[in-house]
Amino acid sequence: MKLSRRRTLILGVVTVGLIVLFPIFSGSAIRFYMDWLWFDDLGQLSTFRIGWAAQVVVWAASGLVVLAGLAINWFFVPRWLFGLFRLRGAGADGGSALVVKRLPPIALSATIVAVASIMAWVAADQWAGALEWVHGRPFGFSDPIFGFDVSFYVFRLPFYRFLVGWALGLIGVTLVGSVVLYTLAGCLRHVRAIRHLSVLGALFLVGVALGYQLQRWALVQSVSGAVFGAGYTDVHARMPLLTLLTGVVVVGAFVLLINAWFPRWRLLLGVGVVWLLLALLAQVYPANVQRMTVEPNELALERPFIEHNIGFTRYAYGLDEVREFDYFDTGELTAQGLEENRDTLDNVRLWDWRPLHATYDQMQAMRAYYAFADIDIDRYVLDGRLRQVTLAVRELDITEMREESRTWINRHLIYTHGYGLCMSPVGEVSADGLPEFLVRNIPPQSDHPELEITRPEIYFGEKTIDYVIVDTTEDEFSFPMGDQNVYSRYEGSAGVEVGGLLRRAALAMRFGDSQILFSDAVQPDSRVLFRRELTDRVKTLAPMLSFDADPYPVIVDGRIVWLYDAYTWTDRFPYSQPVGGLNYIRNSVKVVIDAYTGDTTFYVVDSDDPLIQTYQAIYPDLFTPVEEMDPVLREHWRYPEQLFLIQADIYADYHVEDPRVFYNKEDLWETPTEIRGSKKAQMAPYYVTIRLPDSDELSFILMRPYVPAGRQNMVAWLYAHSDGESYGELGVYKFSKEVLVYGPMQVESRIDQDPRISQQLSLWSQSGSSVNRGNLIVIPIDGTLLYVEPIYLEAEASRLPQFGQAVVLHRNRVAMADTLSAALAEVVQEPPGTERPGEPPEIGLDPQEPLAGEVHELALSAQNHYETAKRCLEEGDWACYGDALEGLERDLEALIAATGE
């Protein structure tokens, strides 16, 4: 009867365990199986295996260590105890039960297995750190305090700290369990027990000593000094105390070992008292050193540590090779200068992404279920000219369909992809105030062969969050044409094959969708496309990388592919100032994803980065050398805005290399503000196509101005190169501190103070239109600065933003006109009587001859020059426009002379 009850109890426990654990383990197994198939489909099965193999090895090794450690300390060493255990219980008749000798070993075994499982799973979470510890590559320079290569702090120290903490946890559990074991046996004071516990205590103290030493090394990442990194107090107070604590604890460990065979309780107590006093001193002494020694002489004592911080921070953020130039704002814009910089002015961005997004949605979405996730900026060479463009991919957003249309078949089998993209030049506006499209409509149309799209389907994008099944019995919706729809079938090879019943059931469980299992439209050779959203896709493949927030499309050989910037980063770089949870970053990888096939390739673009070298050693099949990238794609590299923002924020402080100036915060810069829409906002970086002052080549750069902290005048502008061999080059142009250069908010104020402009803006606002001011663009050109701000109008009824006016400021002249050309013409008009020396006019009378003749003839000549100037302005021919104005000026002077007035 008792045996039957025991079996019933065991069977019940097993049943409950299976009920609880089966969903967990079965779900994990199915996800593992689906991931295996997905990685295999992408040709990255080896990458998947490496990650899982590392987890299994770490889990198994740590589990064996725990099992062995606990078995030795709870079974082998105290095996003499088990004969002393007695378990008494009251029987049904109130009598004494027999001694149960097998229960303690069973309970201990269960406890050991439970502890080993928990600690093994904790260790398995550190599999990535273990791989980095094994494969970590050197940085090639050392920290200034201990002389360790930086890789020690990035790859090894974190793993050592985990190992010591994990080992201390294991020793602590072992020690506590042993104490409980001896106590239950009534043998806590037995000599064998004392020796056993003394050895465990000594091991624990050794772990504590190692922890102190690791803390000492970690002080190069201290936050308690004048700057990030070890400061004077850390080096001269905390480090010596940690060394003393390490020594005292090691001595305590030896004394504890000696005490196991030769009891020396007083000596052990003395060591404990010294340890306690040092621990208390460590809480007080550094603070007193900081207050009484450092603060009265902070600059002198912290100077070398400030130098370390500046040097390491500039290196960690890639700012150690920023090229510095002086920019003297002494130039003057002329009509001839505008003509010479026509390629720059044609690429001035008149369309901000916010109003343009709404305009694209209104004009090019075509159907409610199409959406543009984002507006991107790039450049293309069209008709021999470099054209800066905005473009957006037309993706499918099934949530915008009517609810009754969002059936399972529509969502997963028929409406499977987006279609094409639209593109427009940044600086061109139609007569209606709308974009001039270079690529438009469905199917995509373009007048430029370079922009022809032969494979416009978008199966992988920024909004493709749902799974789809291709090669089913249903045709897929391709695009609308009038009142009809055009259908097609997927011709790529991507996707996990549905296969037989078991795999189909696994797919149904993976997506929680029974229709996969029961739908007759799904065939064995059908394929499931999932993880189609770009961020989900790349993060699953390379979780160790950080990814930019803005992937952008590129047209390559008739296909649409995505370029996605990826970063290697760490928060463990010594002496480098943290920002946003990191203190080292490199744009070492660019990811290319085919919008149709989903092929995903990680190209290494900075092979000198030790972090990417380490990841390449760990995952040899994941990364591809940049030399294998299509040259057409390389022409479309953009310096990533997210990286530039981080660098610009750091450089605002760390452009200063003099420790005294840095400490006193004498030359801090900050990001300027501007009016965006109708509110103040921090000025965002922007892409421009210009000639840098030291170059004759047209360059596509990312730039942002700086203003002094607490001031509004412009003090410098930082740029990042995006072209060719100069890609990634950073430079800064500094203005003279003796000359006032208008900052963005000062320009905004000048615009607001102009009577004509402010009156016109008020009239538009009162007439029922919403007036939005676009991003202010600062353009360095011909040794001076040009400020351009677009104005957008949006009728409340249509909600279609239109370009209204262009506001231009140069020097003290502000102009607003219907076109950028007209506004530029106003700000470059030269006062009467001025001539450019050495440039005889091509239009009008010879300036060397006396101006005379009939008034009628002069009036006709003036009218002719005026009409010529208008025509040249419309054509954007600035040289012709300037010559016509000069001719008009001479005619007017001659008229005055002829009439005697």
Short mmCIF file of N, CA and C in Angstrom, two decimals, residues 36 72 85 87 121 128 143 155 252 267 337 344 368 380 410-411 496 516 589 673 683 697 714 719 749-750 850 881:
data_model
loop_
_atom_site.label_atom_id
_atom_site.label_comp_id
_atom_site.label_asym_id
_atom_site.label_seq_id
_atom_site.Cartn_x
_atom_site.Cartn_y
_atom_site.Cartn_z
N TRP A 36 16.70 27.50 -37.44
CA TRP A 36 17.65 26.68 -38.19
C TRP A 36 17.33 26.75 -39.69
N ILE A 72 31.35 16.82 -4.84
CA ILE A 72 32.54 16.61 -4.00
C ILE A 72 32.31 17.13 -2.59
N PHE A 85 22.51 10.35 10.00
CA PHE A 85 21.20 10.98 9.81
C PHE A 85 20.08 10.10 10.36
N LEU A 87 15.82 10.22 10.53
CA LEU A 87 14.59 10.95 10.22
C LEU A 87 13.44 10.22 10.90
N TRP A 121 22.46 27.90 -16.68
CA TRP A 121 21.73 28.84 -17.54
C TRP A 121 22.27 30.26 -17.37
N ALA A 128 28.38 34.94 -25.61
CA ALA A 128 28.99 35.90 -26.51
C ALA A 128 30.27 36.48 -25.90
N ASP A 143 46.56 51.34 -22.14
CA ASP A 143 46.08 52.37 -21.23
C ASP A 143 47.28 52.97 -20.48
N PHE A 155 37.40 43.17 -24.04
CA PHE A 155 37.03 41.77 -24.24
C PHE A 155 37.23 40.90 -23.00
N GLY A 252 44.23 36.43 4.87
CA GLY A 252 43.12 35.79 5.57
C GLY A 252 42.84 34.39 5.04
N LEU A 267 44.50 34.91 15.51
CA LEU A 267 45.11 35.46 14.29
C LEU A 267 44.06 35.69 13.21
N GLY A 337 29.50 84.54 -59.67
CA GLY A 337 29.79 83.50 -58.68
C GLY A 337 28.67 82.48 -58.59
N THR A 344 26.05 73.53 -57.37
CA THR A 344 25.73 73.53 -55.94
C THR A 344 24.33 74.06 -55.70
N ALA A 368 -4.91 53.18 -50.76
CA ALA A 368 -4.85 53.35 -49.30
C ALA A 368 -3.90 52.36 -48.66
N TYR A 380 22.42 60.86 -57.56
CA TYR A 380 22.61 60.08 -58.77
C TYR A 380 23.23 60.99 -59.83
N ASN A 410 -5.86 37.16 -48.03
CA ASN A 410 -5.37 38.44 -48.52
C ASN A 410 -4.08 38.85 -47.82
N ARG A 411 -4.03 38.69 -46.51
CA ARG A 411 -2.88 39.15 -45.74
C ARG A 411 -1.62 38.35 -46.03
N VAL A 496 11.30 29.55 -46.56
CA VAL A 496 11.38 28.21 -45.97
C VAL A 496 10.26 27.37 -46.57
N ILE A 516 -2.25 27.80 -41.74
CA ILE A 516 -1.12 27.23 -42.48
C ILE A 516 -1.30 25.72 -42.58
N VAL A 589 30.51 48.34 -40.81
CA VAL A 589 29.77 47.41 -41.67
C VAL A 589 28.67 48.17 -42.41
N THR A 673 19.76 76.14 -32.64
CA THR A 673 18.33 75.89 -32.84
C THR A 673 17.87 76.65 -34.07
N MET A 683 18.76 72.07 -34.47
CA MET A 683 19.09 71.94 -35.88
C MET A 683 19.65 70.55 -36.17
N GLU A 697 36.47 69.84 -56.46
CA GLU A 697 35.53 68.77 -56.77
C GLU A 697 34.22 68.97 -56.02
N MET A 714 27.35 81.93 -35.16
CA MET A 714 27.97 80.70 -35.61
C MET A 714 29.48 80.78 -35.40
N TYR A 719 31.83 68.77 -40.95
CA TYR A 719 31.34 68.03 -42.10
C TYR A 719 31.90 66.62 -42.10
N SER A 749 15.68 85.33 -36.84
CA SER A 749 15.23 86.63 -36.34
C SER A 749 15.25 87.68 -37.44
N ARG A 750 16.29 87.65 -38.29
CA ARG A 750 16.35 88.59 -39.42
C ARG A 750 15.16 88.38 -40.35
N PRO A 850 31.35 107.18 -74.72
CA PRO A 850 30.42 108.05 -73.99
C PRO A 850 28.99 107.60 -74.26
N TYR A 881 22.55 86.64 -66.76
CA TYR A 881 21.72 87.54 -65.94
C TYR A 881 22.54 88.74 -65.45
#
